mmCIF file of the C-alpha atoms, coordinates in Angstrom:
data_MODEL
# 
_entry.id   MODEL 
# 
loop_
_atom_site.group_PDB 
_atom_site.id 
_atom_site.type_symbol 
_atom_site.label_atom_id 
_atom_site.label_alt_id 
_atom_site.label_comp_id 
_atom_site.label_asym_id 
_atom_site.label_entity_id 
_atom_site.label_seq_id 
_atom_site.pdbx_PDB_ins_code 
_atom_site.Cartn_x 
_atom_site.Cartn_y 
_atom_site.Cartn_z 
_atom_site.occupancy 
_atom_site.B_iso_or_equiv 
_atom_site.pdbx_formal_charge 
_atom_site.auth_seq_id 
_atom_site.auth_comp_id 
_atom_site.auth_asym_id 
_atom_site.auth_atom_id 
_atom_site.pdbx_PDB_model_num 
ATOM 1   C CA . SER A 1 1   ? -5.667  12.245  8.030   1.00 0.00 ? 1   SER A CA 1 
ATOM 2   C CA . SER A 1 2   ? -2.479  13.409  9.709   1.00 0.00 ? 2   SER A CA 1 
ATOM 3   C CA . SER A 1 3   ? 0.931   11.831  10.205  1.00 0.00 ? 3   SER A CA 1 
ATOM 4   C CA . SER A 1 4   ? -0.025  10.498  13.623  1.00 0.00 ? 4   SER A CA 1 
ATOM 5   C CA . ALA A 1 5   ? -0.729  6.809   14.073  1.00 0.00 ? 5   ALA A CA 1 
ATOM 6   C CA . SER A 1 6   ? -4.302  7.323   15.242  1.00 0.00 ? 6   SER A CA 1 
ATOM 7   C CA . ALA A 1 7   ? -6.844  5.338   13.273  1.00 0.00 ? 7   ALA A CA 1 
ATOM 8   C CA . SER A 1 8   ? -9.323  7.167   11.113  1.00 0.00 ? 8   SER A CA 1 
ATOM 9   C CA . LYS A 1 9   ? -12.985 6.245   11.048  1.00 0.00 ? 9   LYS A CA 1 
ATOM 10  C CA . PRO A 1 10  ? -13.171 2.559   10.014  1.00 0.00 ? 10  PRO A CA 1 
ATOM 11  C CA . LEU A 1 11  ? -14.967 1.812   6.804   1.00 0.00 ? 11  LEU A CA 1 
ATOM 12  C CA . SER A 1 12  ? -17.698 -0.779  7.159   1.00 0.00 ? 12  SER A CA 1 
ATOM 13  C CA . PRO A 1 13  ? -18.538 -3.200  4.345   1.00 0.00 ? 13  PRO A CA 1 
ATOM 14  C CA . ALA A 1 14  ? -21.944 -1.577  3.974   1.00 0.00 ? 14  ALA A CA 1 
ATOM 15  C CA . ALA A 1 15  ? -20.317 1.827   3.458   1.00 0.00 ? 15  ALA A CA 1 
ATOM 16  C CA . ALA A 1 16  ? -17.912 0.667   0.767   1.00 0.00 ? 16  ALA A CA 1 
ATOM 17  C CA . LYS A 1 17  ? -18.418 2.432   -2.527  1.00 0.00 ? 17  LYS A CA 1 
ATOM 18  C CA . PRO A 1 18  ? -16.875 0.545   -5.442  1.00 0.00 ? 18  PRO A CA 1 
ATOM 19  C CA . ARG A 1 19  ? -15.216 2.532   -8.176  1.00 0.00 ? 19  ARG A CA 1 
ATOM 20  C CA . SER A 1 20  ? -17.634 3.088   -11.029 1.00 0.00 ? 20  SER A CA 1 
ATOM 21  C CA . PRO A 1 21  ? -16.523 2.274   -14.558 1.00 0.00 ? 21  PRO A CA 1 
ATOM 22  C CA . SER A 1 22  ? -15.081 5.458   -16.067 1.00 0.00 ? 22  SER A CA 1 
ATOM 23  C CA . PRO A 1 23  ? -14.908 6.470   -19.730 1.00 0.00 ? 23  PRO A CA 1 
ATOM 24  C CA . ALA A 1 24  ? -11.429 6.729   -21.181 1.00 0.00 ? 24  ALA A CA 1 
ATOM 25  C CA . THR A 1 25  ? -11.953 10.457  -21.717 1.00 0.00 ? 25  THR A CA 1 
ATOM 26  C CA . ALA A 1 26  ? -12.634 11.198  -18.058 1.00 0.00 ? 26  ALA A CA 1 
ATOM 27  C CA . GLU A 1 27  ? -10.290 13.416  -16.070 1.00 0.00 ? 27  GLU A CA 1 
ATOM 28  C CA . PRO A 1 28  ? -7.685  11.484  -14.031 1.00 0.00 ? 28  PRO A CA 1 
ATOM 29  C CA . ARG A 1 29  ? -8.765  11.220  -10.429 1.00 0.00 ? 29  ARG A CA 1 
ATOM 30  C CA . SER A 1 30  ? -6.436  12.970  -8.046  1.00 0.00 ? 30  SER A CA 1 
ATOM 31  C CA . SER A 1 31  ? -5.046  11.799  -4.735  1.00 0.00 ? 31  SER A CA 1 
ATOM 32  C CA . PRO A 1 32  ? -5.195  13.964  -1.611  1.00 0.00 ? 32  PRO A CA 1 
ATOM 33  C CA . SER A 1 33  ? -1.533  13.351  -0.852  1.00 0.00 ? 33  SER A CA 1 
ATOM 34  C CA . LEU A 1 34  ? 0.219   12.371  -4.066  1.00 0.00 ? 34  LEU A CA 1 
ATOM 35  C CA . PRO A 1 35  ? 0.900   14.081  -7.398  1.00 0.00 ? 35  PRO A CA 1 
ATOM 36  C CA . ALA A 1 36  ? -1.665  13.311  -10.075 1.00 0.00 ? 36  ALA A CA 1 
ATOM 37  C CA . SER A 1 37  ? 0.971   11.253  -11.896 1.00 0.00 ? 37  SER A CA 1 
ATOM 38  C CA . HIS A 1 38  ? 0.787   8.687   -9.104  1.00 0.00 ? 38  HIS A CA 1 
ATOM 39  C CA . SER A 1 39  ? -2.950  8.179   -9.448  1.00 0.00 ? 39  SER A CA 1 
ATOM 40  C CA . PRO A 1 40  ? -4.014  5.362   -11.751 1.00 0.00 ? 40  PRO A CA 1 
ATOM 41  C CA . PRO A 1 41  ? -5.595  6.548   -15.023 1.00 0.00 ? 41  PRO A CA 1 
ATOM 42  C CA . PRO A 1 42  ? -9.318  5.905   -15.401 1.00 0.00 ? 42  PRO A CA 1 
ATOM 43  C CA . THR A 1 43  ? -10.218 2.843   -17.413 1.00 0.00 ? 43  THR A CA 1 
ATOM 44  C CA . ALA A 1 44  ? -13.416 1.104   -18.426 1.00 0.00 ? 44  ALA A CA 1 
ATOM 45  C CA . SER A 1 45  ? -13.833 -1.601  -15.783 1.00 0.00 ? 45  SER A CA 1 
ATOM 46  C CA . ASP A 1 46  ? -15.837 -4.801  -15.753 1.00 0.00 ? 46  ASP A CA 1 
ATOM 47  C CA . PRO A 1 47  ? -18.465 -4.290  -12.996 1.00 0.00 ? 47  PRO A CA 1 
ATOM 48  C CA . ARG A 1 48  ? -18.199 -7.958  -11.984 1.00 0.00 ? 48  ARG A CA 1 
ATOM 49  C CA . ARG A 1 49  ? -14.441 -7.680  -11.618 1.00 0.00 ? 49  ARG A CA 1 
ATOM 50  C CA . VAL A 1 50  ? -14.807 -4.497  -9.557  1.00 0.00 ? 50  VAL A CA 1 
ATOM 51  C CA . LYS A 1 51  ? -17.383 -6.184  -7.312  1.00 0.00 ? 51  LYS A CA 1 
ATOM 52  C CA . ARG A 1 52  ? -15.063 -9.146  -6.755  1.00 0.00 ? 52  ARG A CA 1 
ATOM 53  C CA . ALA A 1 53  ? -12.171 -6.824  -5.871  1.00 0.00 ? 53  ALA A CA 1 
ATOM 54  C CA . VAL A 1 54  ? -14.331 -4.837  -3.432  1.00 0.00 ? 54  VAL A CA 1 
ATOM 55  C CA . ARG A 1 55  ? -15.455 -8.046  -1.730  1.00 0.00 ? 55  ARG A CA 1 
ATOM 56  C CA . ARG A 1 56  ? -11.841 -9.137  -1.278  1.00 0.00 ? 56  ARG A CA 1 
ATOM 57  C CA . LEU A 1 57  ? -10.728 -5.705  -0.025  1.00 0.00 ? 57  LEU A CA 1 
ATOM 58  C CA . MET A 1 58  ? -13.444 -5.703  2.613   1.00 0.00 ? 58  MET A CA 1 
ATOM 59  C CA . HIS A 1 59  ? -12.276 -9.160  3.688   1.00 0.00 ? 59  HIS A CA 1 
ATOM 60  C CA . ASP A 1 60  ? -8.750  -7.707  4.029   1.00 0.00 ? 60  ASP A CA 1 
ATOM 61  C CA . LEU A 1 61  ? -10.114 -4.851  6.123   1.00 0.00 ? 61  LEU A CA 1 
ATOM 62  C CA . LYS A 1 62  ? -11.839 -7.307  8.468   1.00 0.00 ? 62  LYS A CA 1 
ATOM 63  C CA . GLU A 1 63  ? -8.536  -9.185  8.827   1.00 0.00 ? 63  GLU A CA 1 
ATOM 64  C CA . ILE A 1 64  ? -6.753  -5.972  9.821   1.00 0.00 ? 64  ILE A CA 1 
ATOM 65  C CA . HIS A 1 65  ? -9.425  -5.175  12.426  1.00 0.00 ? 65  HIS A CA 1 
ATOM 66  C CA . ALA A 1 66  ? -9.344  -8.723  13.799  1.00 0.00 ? 66  ALA A CA 1 
ATOM 67  C CA . SER A 1 67  ? -5.529  -8.966  14.025  1.00 0.00 ? 67  SER A CA 1 
ATOM 68  C CA . PRO A 1 68  ? -4.068  -5.447  14.145  1.00 0.00 ? 68  PRO A CA 1 
ATOM 69  C CA . LEU A 1 69  ? -0.320  -5.061  13.785  1.00 0.00 ? 69  LEU A CA 1 
ATOM 70  C CA . PRO A 1 70  ? 1.517   -3.074  16.465  1.00 0.00 ? 70  PRO A CA 1 
ATOM 71  C CA . ASP A 1 71  ? 2.084   0.582   15.528  1.00 0.00 ? 71  ASP A CA 1 
ATOM 72  C CA . VAL A 1 72  ? 0.225   0.219   12.211  1.00 0.00 ? 72  VAL A CA 1 
ATOM 73  C CA . VAL A 1 73  ? -3.152  1.565   11.076  1.00 0.00 ? 73  VAL A CA 1 
ATOM 74  C CA . ALA A 1 74  ? -4.609  1.121   7.602   1.00 0.00 ? 74  ALA A CA 1 
ATOM 75  C CA . CYS A 1 75  ? -7.992  1.647   5.986   1.00 0.00 ? 75  CYS A CA 1 
ATOM 76  C CA . PRO A 1 76  ? -9.472  2.657   2.633   1.00 0.00 ? 76  PRO A CA 1 
ATOM 77  C CA . LEU A 1 77  ? -10.946 6.056   1.912   1.00 0.00 ? 77  LEU A CA 1 
ATOM 78  C CA . GLU A 1 78  ? -14.625 6.316   2.754   1.00 0.00 ? 78  GLU A CA 1 
ATOM 79  C CA . ASP A 1 79  ? -15.495 7.165   -0.857  1.00 0.00 ? 79  ASP A CA 1 
ATOM 80  C CA . ASP A 1 80  ? -12.991 4.870   -2.619  1.00 0.00 ? 80  ASP A CA 1 
ATOM 81  C CA . VAL A 1 81  ? -12.188 1.398   -1.328  1.00 0.00 ? 81  VAL A CA 1 
ATOM 82  C CA . PHE A 1 82  ? -9.417  1.160   -3.944  1.00 0.00 ? 82  PHE A CA 1 
ATOM 83  C CA . GLU A 1 83  ? -7.255  3.788   -2.227  1.00 0.00 ? 83  GLU A CA 1 
ATOM 84  C CA . TRP A 1 84  ? -5.844  2.852   1.179   1.00 0.00 ? 84  TRP A CA 1 
ATOM 85  C CA . HIS A 1 85  ? -3.974  5.111   3.585   1.00 0.00 ? 85  HIS A CA 1 
ATOM 86  C CA . CYS A 1 86  ? -1.601  3.613   6.121   1.00 0.00 ? 86  CYS A CA 1 
ATOM 87  C CA . GLY A 1 87  ? 0.260   5.013   9.125   1.00 0.00 ? 87  GLY A CA 1 
ATOM 88  C CA . MET A 1 88  ? 3.284   3.099   10.389  1.00 0.00 ? 88  MET A CA 1 
ATOM 89  C CA . ARG A 1 89  ? 5.357   4.044   13.430  1.00 0.00 ? 89  ARG A CA 1 
ATOM 90  C CA . GLY A 1 90  ? 9.015   3.054   13.583  1.00 0.00 ? 90  GLY A CA 1 
ATOM 91  C CA . PRO A 1 91  ? 9.488   0.238   16.137  1.00 0.00 ? 91  PRO A CA 1 
ATOM 92  C CA . PRO A 1 92  ? 11.558  0.829   19.300  1.00 0.00 ? 92  PRO A CA 1 
ATOM 93  C CA . SER A 1 93  ? 14.473  -1.197  17.896  1.00 0.00 ? 93  SER A CA 1 
ATOM 94  C CA . SER A 1 94  ? 14.630  0.952   14.755  1.00 0.00 ? 94  SER A CA 1 
ATOM 95  C CA . PRO A 1 95  ? 16.608  4.182   14.194  1.00 0.00 ? 95  PRO A CA 1 
ATOM 96  C CA . PHE A 1 96  ? 13.217  5.651   13.244  1.00 0.00 ? 96  PHE A CA 1 
ATOM 97  C CA . ALA A 1 97  ? 11.574  4.779   16.574  1.00 0.00 ? 97  ALA A CA 1 
ATOM 98  C CA . GLY A 1 98  ? 8.693   7.113   17.359  1.00 0.00 ? 98  GLY A CA 1 
ATOM 99  C CA . SER A 1 99  ? 8.377   8.583   13.849  1.00 0.00 ? 99  SER A CA 1 
ATOM 100 C CA . CYS A 1 100 ? 5.151   7.839   11.987  1.00 0.00 ? 100 CYS A CA 1 
ATOM 101 C CA . PHE A 1 101 ? 5.290   7.408   8.220   1.00 0.00 ? 101 PHE A CA 1 
ATOM 102 C CA . HIS A 1 102 ? 2.302   7.683   5.908   1.00 0.00 ? 102 HIS A CA 1 
ATOM 103 C CA . PHE A 1 103 ? 1.788   5.403   2.889   1.00 0.00 ? 103 PHE A CA 1 
ATOM 104 C CA . VAL A 1 104 ? -0.796  5.223   0.125   1.00 0.00 ? 104 VAL A CA 1 
ATOM 105 C CA . MET A 1 105 ? -1.776  2.011   -1.647  1.00 0.00 ? 105 MET A CA 1 
ATOM 106 C CA . HIS A 1 106 ? -3.605  2.125   -4.981  1.00 0.00 ? 106 HIS A CA 1 
ATOM 107 C CA . MET A 1 107 ? -5.443  -1.130  -5.576  1.00 0.00 ? 107 MET A CA 1 
ATOM 108 C CA . PRO A 1 108 ? -6.167  -2.291  -9.129  1.00 0.00 ? 108 PRO A CA 1 
ATOM 109 C CA . ASP A 1 109 ? -9.677  -3.483  -9.933  1.00 0.00 ? 109 ASP A CA 1 
ATOM 110 C CA . THR A 1 110 ? -8.028  -6.839  -10.678 1.00 0.00 ? 110 THR A CA 1 
ATOM 111 C CA . TYR A 1 111 ? -7.025  -7.235  -6.997  1.00 0.00 ? 111 TYR A CA 1 
ATOM 112 C CA . PRO A 1 112 ? -6.026  -9.721  -5.613  1.00 0.00 ? 112 PRO A CA 1 
ATOM 113 C CA . PHE A 1 113 ? -4.781  -11.165 -8.900  1.00 0.00 ? 113 PHE A CA 1 
ATOM 114 C CA . GLU A 1 114 ? -2.543  -8.142  -9.445  1.00 0.00 ? 114 GLU A CA 1 
ATOM 115 C CA . PRO A 1 115 ? -0.697  -6.272  -6.658  1.00 0.00 ? 115 PRO A CA 1 
ATOM 116 C CA . PRO A 1 116 ? -1.302  -2.718  -5.510  1.00 0.00 ? 116 PRO A CA 1 
ATOM 117 C CA . LYS A 1 117 ? 1.096   0.182   -6.051  1.00 0.00 ? 117 LYS A CA 1 
ATOM 118 C CA . LEU A 1 118 ? 2.650   1.469   -2.849  1.00 0.00 ? 118 LEU A CA 1 
ATOM 119 C CA . PHE A 1 119 ? 3.866   5.033   -2.260  1.00 0.00 ? 119 PHE A CA 1 
ATOM 120 C CA . LEU A 1 120 ? 5.613   6.730   0.651   1.00 0.00 ? 120 LEU A CA 1 
ATOM 121 C CA . CYS A 1 121 ? 4.356   10.234  1.406   1.00 0.00 ? 121 CYS A CA 1 
ATOM 122 C CA . SER A 1 122 ? 7.467   11.694  3.048   1.00 0.00 ? 122 SER A CA 1 
ATOM 123 C CA . TYR A 1 123 ? 11.240  11.373  2.835   1.00 0.00 ? 123 TYR A CA 1 
ATOM 124 C CA . LEU A 1 124 ? 12.918  8.161   4.018   1.00 0.00 ? 124 LEU A CA 1 
ATOM 125 C CA . ARG A 1 125 ? 16.445  7.048   3.159   1.00 0.00 ? 125 ARG A CA 1 
ATOM 126 C CA . HIS A 1 126 ? 16.359  3.397   2.122   1.00 0.00 ? 126 HIS A CA 1 
ATOM 127 C CA . ASP A 1 127 ? 17.968  1.398   -0.678  1.00 0.00 ? 127 ASP A CA 1 
ATOM 128 C CA . ASN A 1 128 ? 14.539  0.284   -1.919  1.00 0.00 ? 128 ASN A CA 1 
ATOM 129 C CA . VAL A 1 129 ? 12.821  3.676   -1.727  1.00 0.00 ? 129 VAL A CA 1 
ATOM 130 C CA . PHE A 1 130 ? 13.028  5.807   -4.870  1.00 0.00 ? 130 PHE A CA 1 
ATOM 131 C CA . GLY A 1 131 ? 11.420  9.167   -4.192  1.00 0.00 ? 131 GLY A CA 1 
ATOM 132 C CA . SER A 1 132 ? 7.895   8.162   -3.175  1.00 0.00 ? 132 SER A CA 1 
ATOM 133 C CA . TYR A 1 133 ? 8.001   4.751   -4.868  1.00 0.00 ? 133 TYR A CA 1 
ATOM 134 C CA . ILE A 1 134 ? 8.748   1.665   -2.743  1.00 0.00 ? 134 ILE A CA 1 
ATOM 135 C CA . CYS A 1 135 ? 10.237  -1.389  -4.433  1.00 0.00 ? 135 CYS A CA 1 
ATOM 136 C CA . LEU A 1 136 ? 9.031   -4.426  -2.503  1.00 0.00 ? 136 LEU A CA 1 
ATOM 137 C CA . ASP A 1 137 ? 9.651   -7.994  -3.727  1.00 0.00 ? 137 ASP A CA 1 
ATOM 138 C CA . LEU A 1 138 ? 6.230   -9.121  -2.561  1.00 0.00 ? 138 LEU A CA 1 
ATOM 139 C CA . LEU A 1 139 ? 4.573   -6.604  -4.908  1.00 0.00 ? 139 LEU A CA 1 
ATOM 140 C CA . GLY A 1 140 ? 6.572   -7.629  -7.960  1.00 0.00 ? 140 GLY A CA 1 
ATOM 141 C CA . GLU A 1 141 ? 5.875   -10.106 -10.726 1.00 0.00 ? 141 GLU A CA 1 
ATOM 142 C CA . ARG A 1 142 ? 8.824   -12.370 -11.330 1.00 0.00 ? 142 ARG A CA 1 
ATOM 143 C CA . GLU A 1 143 ? 9.672   -13.893 -14.684 1.00 0.00 ? 143 GLU A CA 1 
ATOM 144 C CA . TRP A 1 144 ? 11.089  -17.391 -14.496 1.00 0.00 ? 144 TRP A CA 1 
ATOM 145 C CA . SER A 1 145 ? 14.029  -18.691 -16.478 1.00 0.00 ? 145 SER A CA 1 
ATOM 146 C CA . GLY A 1 146 ? 15.752  -22.045 -16.544 1.00 0.00 ? 146 GLY A CA 1 
ATOM 147 C CA . GLU A 1 147 ? 18.405  -20.847 -14.086 1.00 0.00 ? 147 GLU A CA 1 
ATOM 148 C CA . GLU A 1 148 ? 15.780  -19.801 -11.538 1.00 0.00 ? 148 GLU A CA 1 
ATOM 149 C CA . GLU A 1 149 ? 13.694  -22.968 -11.377 1.00 0.00 ? 149 GLU A CA 1 
ATOM 150 C CA . ALA A 1 150 ? 15.243  -24.005 -8.063  1.00 0.00 ? 150 ALA A CA 1 
ATOM 151 C CA . ALA A 1 151 ? 14.951  -20.502 -6.526  1.00 0.00 ? 151 ALA A CA 1 
ATOM 152 C CA . PRO A 1 152 ? 12.024  -19.621 -4.251  1.00 0.00 ? 152 PRO A CA 1 
ATOM 153 C CA . TYR A 1 153 ? 9.331   -17.412 -5.751  1.00 0.00 ? 153 TYR A CA 1 
ATOM 154 C CA . THR A 1 154 ? 9.299   -13.989 -4.085  1.00 0.00 ? 154 THR A CA 1 
ATOM 155 C CA . GLY A 1 155 ? 6.690   -12.099 -6.116  1.00 0.00 ? 155 GLY A CA 1 
ATOM 156 C CA . TRP A 1 156 ? 2.998   -11.384 -5.722  1.00 0.00 ? 156 TRP A CA 1 
ATOM 157 C CA . SER A 1 157 ? 0.409   -14.080 -5.073  1.00 0.00 ? 157 SER A CA 1 
ATOM 158 C CA . SER A 1 158 ? -3.365  -13.737 -4.854  1.00 0.00 ? 158 SER A CA 1 
ATOM 159 C CA . ALA A 1 159 ? -3.074  -15.443 -1.453  1.00 0.00 ? 159 ALA A CA 1 
ATOM 160 C CA . TYR A 1 160 ? -1.463  -12.286 -0.073  1.00 0.00 ? 160 TYR A CA 1 
ATOM 161 C CA . SER A 1 161 ? -3.536  -9.553  1.547   1.00 0.00 ? 161 SER A CA 1 
ATOM 162 C CA . VAL A 1 162 ? -3.148  -5.965  2.706   1.00 0.00 ? 162 VAL A CA 1 
ATOM 163 C CA . GLN A 1 163 ? -2.064  -7.403  6.056   1.00 0.00 ? 163 GLN A CA 1 
ATOM 164 C CA . SER A 1 164 ? 0.693   -9.384  4.294   1.00 0.00 ? 164 SER A CA 1 
ATOM 165 C CA . ILE A 1 165 ? 1.978   -6.201  2.650   1.00 0.00 ? 165 ILE A CA 1 
ATOM 166 C CA . LEU A 1 166 ? 1.985   -4.232  5.900   1.00 0.00 ? 166 LEU A CA 1 
ATOM 167 C CA . LEU A 1 167 ? 3.745   -7.025  7.765   1.00 0.00 ? 167 LEU A CA 1 
ATOM 168 C CA . GLN A 1 168 ? 6.562   -7.287  5.227   1.00 0.00 ? 168 GLN A CA 1 
ATOM 169 C CA . LEU A 1 169 ? 6.811   -3.518  4.865   1.00 0.00 ? 169 LEU A CA 1 
ATOM 170 C CA . GLN A 1 170 ? 7.176   -3.065  8.620   1.00 0.00 ? 170 GLN A CA 1 
ATOM 171 C CA . SER A 1 171 ? 9.956   -5.651  8.953   1.00 0.00 ? 171 SER A CA 1 
ATOM 172 C CA . PHE A 1 172 ? 11.765  -4.626  5.776   1.00 0.00 ? 172 PHE A CA 1 
ATOM 173 C CA . LEU A 1 173 ? 11.608  -0.838  5.888   1.00 0.00 ? 173 LEU A CA 1 
ATOM 174 C CA . PHE A 1 174 ? 12.731  -0.351  9.484   1.00 0.00 ? 174 PHE A CA 1 
ATOM 175 C CA . ALA A 1 175 ? 15.345  -3.109  9.672   1.00 0.00 ? 175 ALA A CA 1 
ATOM 176 C CA . PRO A 1 176 ? 18.535  -1.928  11.402  1.00 0.00 ? 176 PRO A CA 1 
ATOM 177 C CA . GLY A 1 177 ? 21.019  -0.637  8.853   1.00 0.00 ? 177 GLY A CA 1 
ATOM 178 C CA . ALA A 1 178 ? 23.688  1.924   8.142   1.00 0.00 ? 178 ALA A CA 1 
ATOM 179 C CA . VAL A 1 179 ? 21.546  5.045   8.360   1.00 0.00 ? 179 VAL A CA 1 
ATOM 180 C CA . GLY A 1 180 ? 23.290  8.191   9.545   1.00 0.00 ? 180 GLY A CA 1 
ATOM 181 C CA . ALA A 1 181 ? 21.927  10.428  12.273  1.00 0.00 ? 181 ALA A CA 1 
ATOM 182 C CA . ALA A 1 182 ? 21.365  13.266  9.791   1.00 0.00 ? 182 ALA A CA 1 
ATOM 183 C CA . GLU A 1 183 ? 19.235  11.015  7.564   1.00 0.00 ? 183 GLU A CA 1 
ATOM 184 C CA . VAL A 1 184 ? 17.199  9.816   10.550  1.00 0.00 ? 184 VAL A CA 1 
ATOM 185 C CA . GLN A 1 185 ? 16.552  13.412  11.645  1.00 0.00 ? 185 GLN A CA 1 
ATOM 186 C CA . ARG A 1 186 ? 15.590  14.447  8.130   1.00 0.00 ? 186 ARG A CA 1 
ATOM 187 C CA . ALA A 1 187 ? 13.143  11.537  7.818   1.00 0.00 ? 187 ALA A CA 1 
ATOM 188 C CA . ALA A 1 188 ? 11.647  12.211  11.250  1.00 0.00 ? 188 ALA A CA 1 
ATOM 189 C CA . ALA A 1 189 ? 11.154  15.891  10.438  1.00 0.00 ? 189 ALA A CA 1 
ATOM 190 C CA . ALA A 1 190 ? 9.562   15.105  7.074   1.00 0.00 ? 190 ALA A CA 1 
ATOM 191 C CA . ALA A 1 191 ? 7.210   12.546  8.634   1.00 0.00 ? 191 ALA A CA 1 
ATOM 192 C CA . ALA A 1 192 ? 6.218   14.937  11.418  1.00 0.00 ? 192 ALA A CA 1 
ATOM 193 C CA . SER A 1 193 ? 5.418   17.762  8.988   1.00 0.00 ? 193 SER A CA 1 
ATOM 194 C CA . PHE A 1 194 ? 3.399   15.640  6.555   1.00 0.00 ? 194 PHE A CA 1 
ATOM 195 C CA . GLU A 1 195 ? -0.333  16.373  6.383   1.00 0.00 ? 195 GLU A CA 1 
ATOM 196 C CA . CYS A 1 196 ? -2.698  14.239  4.358   1.00 0.00 ? 196 CYS A CA 1 
# 
């Protein structure tokens, strides 16, 4: 795919190919747009757990098709439902209006009980972006202490979906802030030159 916000060929439930259990000695699978270090290492998976995760991911895909977000496209790879590619265009009210940013989500075979890992494929200046890694509260697992019992829980829940992640990412990443013109231009140029 490219950095444009055009949707790639949708993956139908019938076409979904679940990740096969891999021996621990297998070569790490690579990602078309990320360094190999960002790809999850192969592990021996429980086929029933993988099947359950695939079923939930296809439900998430149907939700995205039924209620698409403005300026956002997202779908899994045709040969791996556990790797999702997302294109998100900066909203008109944002300094990044018109620029389209590409993200990759790696889903664990324990989804939705554990959150995916989210990576940005081009440069973007943001306090919660560290290189390609995006730190998002919704994707975290919070540990409770006595002092936090009255505080609202902000971490991952199995009730969340891919749509939930995209919705929070869109509102959080492009919120108006103190971003200089040079940083905006650099991000826009990086997004425009990215090729998946």
